[in-house]
Coordinates of C-alpha atoms in Angstrom, one line a residue:
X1 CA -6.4 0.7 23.0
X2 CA -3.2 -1.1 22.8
X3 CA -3.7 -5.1 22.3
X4 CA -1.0 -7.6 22.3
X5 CA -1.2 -10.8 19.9
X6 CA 0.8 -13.1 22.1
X7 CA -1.7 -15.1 23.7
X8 CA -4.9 -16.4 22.8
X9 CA -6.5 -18.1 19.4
X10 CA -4.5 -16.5 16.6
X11 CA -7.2 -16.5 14.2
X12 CA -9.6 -15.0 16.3
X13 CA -7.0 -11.9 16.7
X14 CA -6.4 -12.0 13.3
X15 CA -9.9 -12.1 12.3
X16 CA -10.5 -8.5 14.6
X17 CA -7.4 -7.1 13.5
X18 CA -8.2 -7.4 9.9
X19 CA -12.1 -6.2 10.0
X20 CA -11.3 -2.6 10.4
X21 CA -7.6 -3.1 8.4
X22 CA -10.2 -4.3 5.1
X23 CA -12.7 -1.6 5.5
X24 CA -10.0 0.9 6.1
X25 CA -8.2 -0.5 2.5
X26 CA -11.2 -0.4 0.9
X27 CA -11.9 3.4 2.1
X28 CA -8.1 4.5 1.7
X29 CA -9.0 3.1 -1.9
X30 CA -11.8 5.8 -2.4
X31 CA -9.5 8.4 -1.9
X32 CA -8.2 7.6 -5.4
X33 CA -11.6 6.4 -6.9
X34 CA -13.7 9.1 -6.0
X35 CA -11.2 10.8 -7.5
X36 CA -11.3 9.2 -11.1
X37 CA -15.1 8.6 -10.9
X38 CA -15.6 12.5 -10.4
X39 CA -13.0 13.3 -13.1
X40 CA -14.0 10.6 -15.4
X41 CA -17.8 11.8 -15.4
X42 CA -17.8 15.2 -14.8
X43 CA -14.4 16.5 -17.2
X44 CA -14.1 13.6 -19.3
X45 CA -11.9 10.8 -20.9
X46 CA -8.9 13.0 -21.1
X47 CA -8.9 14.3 -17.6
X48 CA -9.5 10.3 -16.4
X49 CA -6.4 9.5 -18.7
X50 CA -4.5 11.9 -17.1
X51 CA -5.1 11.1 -13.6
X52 CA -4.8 7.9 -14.7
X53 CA -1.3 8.6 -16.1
X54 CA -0.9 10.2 -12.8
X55 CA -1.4 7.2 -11.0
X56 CA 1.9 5.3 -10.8
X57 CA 4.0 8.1 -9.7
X58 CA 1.3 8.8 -6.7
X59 CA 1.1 4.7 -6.0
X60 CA 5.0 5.1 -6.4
X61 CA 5.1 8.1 -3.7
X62 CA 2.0 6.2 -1.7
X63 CA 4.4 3.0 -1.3
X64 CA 7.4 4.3 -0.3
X65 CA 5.7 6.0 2.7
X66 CA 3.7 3.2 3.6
X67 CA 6.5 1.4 2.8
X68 CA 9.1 3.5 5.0
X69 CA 6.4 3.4 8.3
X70 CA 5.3 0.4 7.9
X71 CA 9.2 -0.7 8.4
X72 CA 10.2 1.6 11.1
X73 CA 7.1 0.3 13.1
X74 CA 8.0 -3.0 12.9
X75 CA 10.9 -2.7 15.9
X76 CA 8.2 -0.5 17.7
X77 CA 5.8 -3.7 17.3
X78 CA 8.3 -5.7 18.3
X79 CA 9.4 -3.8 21.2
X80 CA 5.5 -3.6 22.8
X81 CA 5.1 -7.6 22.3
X82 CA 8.6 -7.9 24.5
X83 CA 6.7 -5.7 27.4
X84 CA 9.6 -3.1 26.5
X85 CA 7.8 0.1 26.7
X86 CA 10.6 2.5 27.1
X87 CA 12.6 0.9 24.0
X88 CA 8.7 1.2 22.7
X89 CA 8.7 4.7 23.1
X90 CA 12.2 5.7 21.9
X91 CA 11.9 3.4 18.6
X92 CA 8.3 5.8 18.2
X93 CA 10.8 8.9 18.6
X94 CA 13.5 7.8 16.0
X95 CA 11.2 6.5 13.5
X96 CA 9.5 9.5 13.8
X97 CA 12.1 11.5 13.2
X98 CA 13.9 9.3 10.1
X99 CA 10.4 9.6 8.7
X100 CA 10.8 13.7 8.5
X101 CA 13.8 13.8 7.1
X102 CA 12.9 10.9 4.5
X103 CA 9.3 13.4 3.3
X104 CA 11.7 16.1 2.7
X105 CA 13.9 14.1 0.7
X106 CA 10.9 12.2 -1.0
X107 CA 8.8 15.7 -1.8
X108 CA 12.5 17.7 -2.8
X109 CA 13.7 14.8 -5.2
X110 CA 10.1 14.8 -6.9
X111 CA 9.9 18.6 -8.1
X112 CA 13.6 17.8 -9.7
X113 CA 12.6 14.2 -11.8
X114 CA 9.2 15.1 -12.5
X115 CA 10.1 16.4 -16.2
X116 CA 11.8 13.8 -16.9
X117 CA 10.4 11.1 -15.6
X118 CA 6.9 12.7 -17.5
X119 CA 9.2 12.4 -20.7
X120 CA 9.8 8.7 -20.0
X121 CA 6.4 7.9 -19.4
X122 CA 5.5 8.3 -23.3
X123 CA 3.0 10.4 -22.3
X124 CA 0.8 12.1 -24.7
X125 CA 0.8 15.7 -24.9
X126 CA -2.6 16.8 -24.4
X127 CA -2.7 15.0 -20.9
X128 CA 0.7 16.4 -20.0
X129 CA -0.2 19.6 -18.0
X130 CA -3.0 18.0 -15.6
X131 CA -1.1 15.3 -15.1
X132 CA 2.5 17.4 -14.4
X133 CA 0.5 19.7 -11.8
X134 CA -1.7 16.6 -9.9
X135 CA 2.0 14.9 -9.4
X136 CA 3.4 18.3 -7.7
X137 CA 0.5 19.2 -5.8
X138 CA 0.7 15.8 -4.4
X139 CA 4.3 16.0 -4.2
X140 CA 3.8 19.7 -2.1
X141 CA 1.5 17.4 0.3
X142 CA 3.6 14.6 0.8
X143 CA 4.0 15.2 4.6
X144 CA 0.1 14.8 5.2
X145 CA 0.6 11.4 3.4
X146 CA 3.2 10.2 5.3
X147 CA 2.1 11.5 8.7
X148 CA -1.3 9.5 8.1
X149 CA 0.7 6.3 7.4
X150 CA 3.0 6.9 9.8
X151 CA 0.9 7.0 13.1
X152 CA -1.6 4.7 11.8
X153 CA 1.2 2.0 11.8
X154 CA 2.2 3.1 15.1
X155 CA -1.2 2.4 16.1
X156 CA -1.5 -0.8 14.0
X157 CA 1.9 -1.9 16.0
X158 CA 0.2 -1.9 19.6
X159 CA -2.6 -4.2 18.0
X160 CA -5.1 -0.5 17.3
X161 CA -6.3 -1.3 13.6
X162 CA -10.1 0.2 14.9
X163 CA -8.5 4.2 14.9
X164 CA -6.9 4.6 12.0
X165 CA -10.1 3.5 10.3
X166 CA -12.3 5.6 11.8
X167 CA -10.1 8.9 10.8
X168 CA -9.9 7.8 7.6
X169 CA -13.7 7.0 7.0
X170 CA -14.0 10.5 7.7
X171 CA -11.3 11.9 5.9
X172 CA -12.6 9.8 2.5
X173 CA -16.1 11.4 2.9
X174 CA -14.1 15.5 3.3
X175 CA -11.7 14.2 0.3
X176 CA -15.0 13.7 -1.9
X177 CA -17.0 16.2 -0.9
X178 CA -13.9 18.7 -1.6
X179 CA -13.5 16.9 -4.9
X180 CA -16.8 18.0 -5.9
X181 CA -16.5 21.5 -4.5
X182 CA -13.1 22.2 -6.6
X183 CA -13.9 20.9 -9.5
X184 CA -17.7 21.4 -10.2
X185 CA -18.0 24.7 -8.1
X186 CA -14.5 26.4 -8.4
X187 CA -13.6 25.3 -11.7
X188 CA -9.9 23.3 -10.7
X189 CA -10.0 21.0 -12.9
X190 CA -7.8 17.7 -12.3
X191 CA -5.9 20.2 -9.9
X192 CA -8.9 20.3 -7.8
X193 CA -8.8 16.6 -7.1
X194 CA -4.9 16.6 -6.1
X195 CA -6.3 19.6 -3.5
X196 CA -9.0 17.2 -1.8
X197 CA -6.4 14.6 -1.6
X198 CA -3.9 16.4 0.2
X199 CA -6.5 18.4 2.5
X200 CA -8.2 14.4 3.5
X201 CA -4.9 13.0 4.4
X202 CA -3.6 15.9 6.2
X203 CA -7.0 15.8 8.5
X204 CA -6.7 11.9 8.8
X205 CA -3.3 12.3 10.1
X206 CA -4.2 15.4 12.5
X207 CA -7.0 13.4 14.1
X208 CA -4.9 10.4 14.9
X209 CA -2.4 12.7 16.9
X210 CA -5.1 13.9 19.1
X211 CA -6.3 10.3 19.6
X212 CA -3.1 8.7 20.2
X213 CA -2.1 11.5 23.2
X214 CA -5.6 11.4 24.4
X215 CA -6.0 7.6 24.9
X216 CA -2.4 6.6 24.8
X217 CA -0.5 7.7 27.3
X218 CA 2.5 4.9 27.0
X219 CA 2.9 6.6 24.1
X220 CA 3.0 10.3 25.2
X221 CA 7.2 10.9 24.9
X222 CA 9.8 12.3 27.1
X223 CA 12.7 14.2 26.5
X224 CA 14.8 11.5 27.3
X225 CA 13.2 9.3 24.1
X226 CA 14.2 11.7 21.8
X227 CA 18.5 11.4 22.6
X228 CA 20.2 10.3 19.1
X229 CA 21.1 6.8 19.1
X230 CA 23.1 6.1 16.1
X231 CA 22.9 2.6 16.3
X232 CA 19.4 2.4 17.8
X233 CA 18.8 4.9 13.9
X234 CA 20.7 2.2 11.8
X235 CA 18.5 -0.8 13.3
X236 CA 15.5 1.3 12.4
X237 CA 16.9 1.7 8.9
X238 CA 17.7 -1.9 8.8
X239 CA 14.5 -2.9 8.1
X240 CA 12.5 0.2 7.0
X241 CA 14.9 1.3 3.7
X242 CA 14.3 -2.6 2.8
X243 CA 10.7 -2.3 3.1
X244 CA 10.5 1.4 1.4
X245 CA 12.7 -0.3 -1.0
X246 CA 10.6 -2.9 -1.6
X247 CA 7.1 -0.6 -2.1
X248 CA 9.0 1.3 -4.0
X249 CA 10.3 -1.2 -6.4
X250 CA 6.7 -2.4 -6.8
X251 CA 5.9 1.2 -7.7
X252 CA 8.5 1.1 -10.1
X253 CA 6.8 -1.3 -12.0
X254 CA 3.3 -0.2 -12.3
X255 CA 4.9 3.0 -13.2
X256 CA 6.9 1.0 -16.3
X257 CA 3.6 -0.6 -17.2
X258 CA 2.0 2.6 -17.3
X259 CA 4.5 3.7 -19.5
X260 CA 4.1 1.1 -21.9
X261 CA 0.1 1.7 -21.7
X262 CA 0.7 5.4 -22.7
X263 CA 2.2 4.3 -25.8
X264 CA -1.9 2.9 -27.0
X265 CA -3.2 6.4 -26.6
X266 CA -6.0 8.0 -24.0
X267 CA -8.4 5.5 -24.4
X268 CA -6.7 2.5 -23.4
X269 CA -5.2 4.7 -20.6
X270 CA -8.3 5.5 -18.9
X271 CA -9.4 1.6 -19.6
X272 CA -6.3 0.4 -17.7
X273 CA -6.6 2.8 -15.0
X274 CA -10.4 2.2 -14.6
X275 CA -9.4 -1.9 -14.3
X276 CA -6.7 -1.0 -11.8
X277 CA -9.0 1.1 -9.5
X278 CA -11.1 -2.1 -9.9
X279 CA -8.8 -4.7 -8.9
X280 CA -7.1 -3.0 -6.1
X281 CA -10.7 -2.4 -4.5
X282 CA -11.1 -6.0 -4.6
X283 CA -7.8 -7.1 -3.4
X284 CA -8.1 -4.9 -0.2
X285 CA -9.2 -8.1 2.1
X286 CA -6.0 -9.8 0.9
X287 CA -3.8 -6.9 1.6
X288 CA -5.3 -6.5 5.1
X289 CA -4.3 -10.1 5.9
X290 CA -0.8 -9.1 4.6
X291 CA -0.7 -6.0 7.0
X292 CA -2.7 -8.0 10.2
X293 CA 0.4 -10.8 9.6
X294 CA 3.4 -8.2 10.1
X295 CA 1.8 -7.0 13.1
X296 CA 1.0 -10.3 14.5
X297 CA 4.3 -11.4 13.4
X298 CA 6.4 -8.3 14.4
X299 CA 4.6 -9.1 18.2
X300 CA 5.4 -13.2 18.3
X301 CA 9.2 -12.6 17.0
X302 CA 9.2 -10.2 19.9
X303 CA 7.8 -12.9 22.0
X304 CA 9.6 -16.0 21.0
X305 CA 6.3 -17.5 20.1
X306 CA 7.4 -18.7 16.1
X307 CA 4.5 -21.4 16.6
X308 CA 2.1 -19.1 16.7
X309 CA 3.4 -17.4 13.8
X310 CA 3.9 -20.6 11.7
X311 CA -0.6 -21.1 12.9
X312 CA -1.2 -18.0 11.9
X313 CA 0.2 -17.8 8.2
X314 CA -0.9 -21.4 7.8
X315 CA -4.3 -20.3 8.8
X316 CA -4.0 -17.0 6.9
X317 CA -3.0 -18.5 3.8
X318 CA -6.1 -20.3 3.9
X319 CA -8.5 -17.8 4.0
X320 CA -6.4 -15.4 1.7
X321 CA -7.0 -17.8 -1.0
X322 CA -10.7 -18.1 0.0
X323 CA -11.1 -14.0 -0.6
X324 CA -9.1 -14.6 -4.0
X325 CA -11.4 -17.0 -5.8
X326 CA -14.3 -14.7 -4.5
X327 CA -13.4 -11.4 -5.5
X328 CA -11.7 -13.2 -9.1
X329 CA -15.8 -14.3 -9.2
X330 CA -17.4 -10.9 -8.5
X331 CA -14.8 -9.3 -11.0
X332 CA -15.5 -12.0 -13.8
X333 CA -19.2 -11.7 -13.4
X334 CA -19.8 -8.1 -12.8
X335 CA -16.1 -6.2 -13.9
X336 CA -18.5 -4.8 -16.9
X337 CA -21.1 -3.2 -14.4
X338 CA -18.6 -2.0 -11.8
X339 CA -16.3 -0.3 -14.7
X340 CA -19.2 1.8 -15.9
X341 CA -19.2 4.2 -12.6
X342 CA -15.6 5.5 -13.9
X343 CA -16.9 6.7 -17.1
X344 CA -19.9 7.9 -19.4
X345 CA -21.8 6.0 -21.7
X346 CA -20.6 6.1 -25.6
X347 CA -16.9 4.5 -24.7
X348 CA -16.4 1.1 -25.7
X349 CA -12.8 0.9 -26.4
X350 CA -12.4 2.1 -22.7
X351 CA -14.7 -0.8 -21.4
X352 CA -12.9 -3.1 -24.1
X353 CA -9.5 -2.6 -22.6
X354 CA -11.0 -2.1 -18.7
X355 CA -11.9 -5.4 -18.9
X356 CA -9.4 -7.2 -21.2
X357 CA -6.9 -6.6 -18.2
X358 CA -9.2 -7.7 -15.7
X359 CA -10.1 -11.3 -17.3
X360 CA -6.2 -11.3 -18.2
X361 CA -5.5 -10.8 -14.0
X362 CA -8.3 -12.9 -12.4
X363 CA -7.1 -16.1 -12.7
X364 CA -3.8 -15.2 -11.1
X365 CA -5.0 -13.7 -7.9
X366 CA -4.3 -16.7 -6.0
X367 CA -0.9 -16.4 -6.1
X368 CA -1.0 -12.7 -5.2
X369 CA -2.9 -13.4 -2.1
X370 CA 0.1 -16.0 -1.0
X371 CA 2.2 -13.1 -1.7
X372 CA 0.7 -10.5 0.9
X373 CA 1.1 -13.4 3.2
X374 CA 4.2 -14.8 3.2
X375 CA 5.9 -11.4 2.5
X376 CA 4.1 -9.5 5.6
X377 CA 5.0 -13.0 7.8
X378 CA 8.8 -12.3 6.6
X379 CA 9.0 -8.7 7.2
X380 CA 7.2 -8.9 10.8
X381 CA 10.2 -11.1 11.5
X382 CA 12.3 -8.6 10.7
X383 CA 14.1 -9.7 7.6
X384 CA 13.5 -6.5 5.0
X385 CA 15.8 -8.1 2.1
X386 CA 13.9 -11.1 1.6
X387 CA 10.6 -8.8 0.2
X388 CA 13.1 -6.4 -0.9
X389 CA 14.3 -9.4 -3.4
X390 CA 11.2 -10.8 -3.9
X391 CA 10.2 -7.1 -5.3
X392 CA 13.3 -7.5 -7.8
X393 CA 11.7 -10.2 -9.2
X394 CA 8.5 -9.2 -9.8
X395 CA 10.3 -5.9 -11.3
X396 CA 12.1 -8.2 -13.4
X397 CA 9.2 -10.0 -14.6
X398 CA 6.6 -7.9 -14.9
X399 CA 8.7 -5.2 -16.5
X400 CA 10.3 -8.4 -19.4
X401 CA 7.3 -9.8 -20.0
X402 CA 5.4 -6.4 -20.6
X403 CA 8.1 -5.5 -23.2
X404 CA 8.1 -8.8 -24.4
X405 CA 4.9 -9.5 -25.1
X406 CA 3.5 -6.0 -25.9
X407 CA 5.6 -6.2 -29.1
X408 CA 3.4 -8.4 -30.8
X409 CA 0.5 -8.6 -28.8
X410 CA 0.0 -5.2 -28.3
X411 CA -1.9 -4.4 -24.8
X412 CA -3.1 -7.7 -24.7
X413 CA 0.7 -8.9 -23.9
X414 CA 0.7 -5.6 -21.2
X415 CA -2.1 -7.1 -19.2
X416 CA -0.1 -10.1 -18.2
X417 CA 2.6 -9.2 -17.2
X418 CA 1.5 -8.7 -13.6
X419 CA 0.2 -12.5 -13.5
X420 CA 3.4 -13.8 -14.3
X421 CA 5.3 -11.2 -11.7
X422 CA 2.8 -12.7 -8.9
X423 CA 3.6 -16.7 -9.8
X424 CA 7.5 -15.6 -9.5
X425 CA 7.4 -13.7 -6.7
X426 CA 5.0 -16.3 -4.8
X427 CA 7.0 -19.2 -5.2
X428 CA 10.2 -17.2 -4.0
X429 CA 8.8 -15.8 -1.2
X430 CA 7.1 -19.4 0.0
X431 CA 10.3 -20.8 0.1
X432 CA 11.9 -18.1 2.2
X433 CA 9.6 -18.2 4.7
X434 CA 9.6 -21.7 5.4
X435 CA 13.4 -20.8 5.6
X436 CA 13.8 -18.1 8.3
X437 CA 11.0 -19.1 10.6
X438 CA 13.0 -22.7 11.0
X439 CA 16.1 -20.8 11.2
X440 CA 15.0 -18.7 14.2
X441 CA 13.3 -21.6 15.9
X442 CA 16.8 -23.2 15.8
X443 CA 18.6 -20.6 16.7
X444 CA 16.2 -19.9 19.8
X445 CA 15.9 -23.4 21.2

């Protein structure tokens, strides 16, 4: 059911909000490392190297729709914590529809760069096949993706993060058990694995249709929600391009890592992607602050309540940096343990270089966790080029110091590069924060 966030102890909200948003991260986070953990030890190092080189391009793909809803929604969010539920309901309709026609160019525009962007990627030619045919096959799926992330944040807008979760628990258990069927009973390969992804997210997305029109009927739309607005498109646009921008430009910069990590040959690509699976698994309570604060944010602005958002960040920040020195603990203590699922016994340069990234990363997560804050605080207010810039930066950063470094420290100078992209972008987005939430209390007074 629809809950609003304008009233009432802000952490407490928070606090529910998040719950299901962390153990849906963490689950939406399977998707990928069932994935490599069924490759990894049932084909081999190659085919984890190739999903692995795989990788960027689907986080690249991943973020710009998550990126893309995630922005339209915002206005929606905004909209419900106004009491406006016939602006509500036409900002679902055009969001909806911009999201169509931005799949279509998404999934069109990937079958004609995928060559080469493939040939930029330094990517060694015995990986080059799988990982060319898991791209298009998740390419070919792209709406599933974007329809999951799509009504999900629609959900997630009118304070439901419970739903979403549930479909997706469910989905993650069809993805693996699909996995296994391709690949160990039908013979698919890496192939197989880009088939259970697609078929998951397309059932995830179908389920949360038939929940939203079942048990939300201020949500059920009418002819009338569906007239063009040109203007009402453009303010949509407004924020969401920024925001798909922004996810985007992140997913830009893996992918350039990646590209750089090609170069040290399959083992240290499967190490690397092993790590990654790693640390994004334990960053997933940190991110679901980050998407609990836009919503909570996106309903205050609405609201006129900035106080409440300036309590909850403050408050957020807090704990954010609690869940960063916990999950840098479990990864320092037990990164060895937890990297051995991905792969078979008999290869230590991949553990080497697994966990040469990860005791290169840990020490920095504190500053990443300030990030997902301040960022989703920003964007809930409904200013998309302040993350939009702070994503140039850590482009910039992470992207120079990669290049930089990796010329005479090898892969060693690769692993921290993200470390100094996160202290960057952390200090810029602090300070522009603290900027626009006094400039709308001013201007509001």
């Amino acid at each position: 059911m629809q809950k609003s966030m304008t009233s009432g102890n802000s952490l407490k909200l928070l606090l529910t909000f998040m719950v299901p948003l962390i153990i849906g991260n963490i689950f939406q986070q399977m998707y990928s490392i069932s994935d490599i953990i069924i490759v990894g030890r049932t084909i081999g190092v190659n085919a984890l190297a190739a999903v692995g080189a795989a990788a960027p391009i689907f986080m690249l793909l991943v973020m710009i729709t998550m990126g893309m809803s995630n922005g339209l929604t915002v206005i929606t969010g905004q909209f419900f914590g106004a009491g406006d539920f016939d602006n509500m309901r036409r900002s679902v309709a055009m969001s909806l529809r911009l999201s169509i026609i931005s799949v279509i160019i998404l999934a069109v525009g990937m079958f004609i760069v995928i060559d080469p962007l493939l040939a930029l990627m330094n990517l060694p030619e015995i990986l080059y096949e799988d990982t060319r045919s898991y791209i298009l096959i998740v390419a070919e799926g792209l709406w599933a993706m974007m329809a999951y992330n799509f009504f999900s944040a629609v959900l997630r807008a009118l304070g439901d993060s419970k739903t979403p979760v549930a479909f997706l628990i469910f989905a993650t258990i069809i993805n693996v058990g699909l996995a296994l069927l391709f690949i160990l009973k039908f013979g698919l390969g890496v192939p197989g694995s880009a088939y259970a992804l697609v078929m998951a997210q397309g059932i995830s997305a179908f389920l949360c249709v038939i929940y939203m029109w079942k048990h939300f009927p201020v949500l059920r739309l009418q002819k009338s929600d569906w007239k063009w607005d040109k203007q009402f498109a453009l303010a949509h646009l407004k924020i969401g391009l920024p925001m798909a921008g922004q996810f985007s430009i992140l997913g830009v910069g893996i992918l350039l890592i990646q590209s750089i990590t090609n170069s040290f040959g399959p083992n240290t690509i499967a190490g690397f992607t092993a790590a990654i699976r790693v640390e994004q698994l334990a960053l997933q309570p940190m991110a679901s602050f980050g998407i609990a604060m836009a919503a909570f944010s996106a309903q205050n602005y609405g609201a006129k309540q900035f106080q409440r958002i300036r309590d909850a960040v403050k408050k957020c920040s807090l704990i954010a940096m609690a869940f960063a020195f916990c999950a840098g603990i479990l990864i320092f203590f037990f990164s060895e343990s937890i990297i051995g699922i991905f792969i078979e016994e008999g290869n230590p340069k991949v553990i080497e270089d697994a966990l040469l990234y990860l005791n290169c990363s840990v020490p920095f997560y504190f500053f990443l966790s300030q990030m997902f804050i301040y960022r989703s605080a920003v964007q809930g207010m409904g200013v998309g080029m302040v993350p939009l810039a702070s994503s140039l930066i850590e482009l910039s950063m992470r992207t120079g110091v990669a290049k930089f470094l990796a010329t005479d420290w090898g892969y060693r100078g690769v692993c921290y590069a993200s470390p100094v992209a996160w202290v960057a972008g952390s200090i810029f987005l602090f300070f522009a924060y603290r900027y626009f939430i006094s400039l709308f209390e001013r201007l509001n007074r």
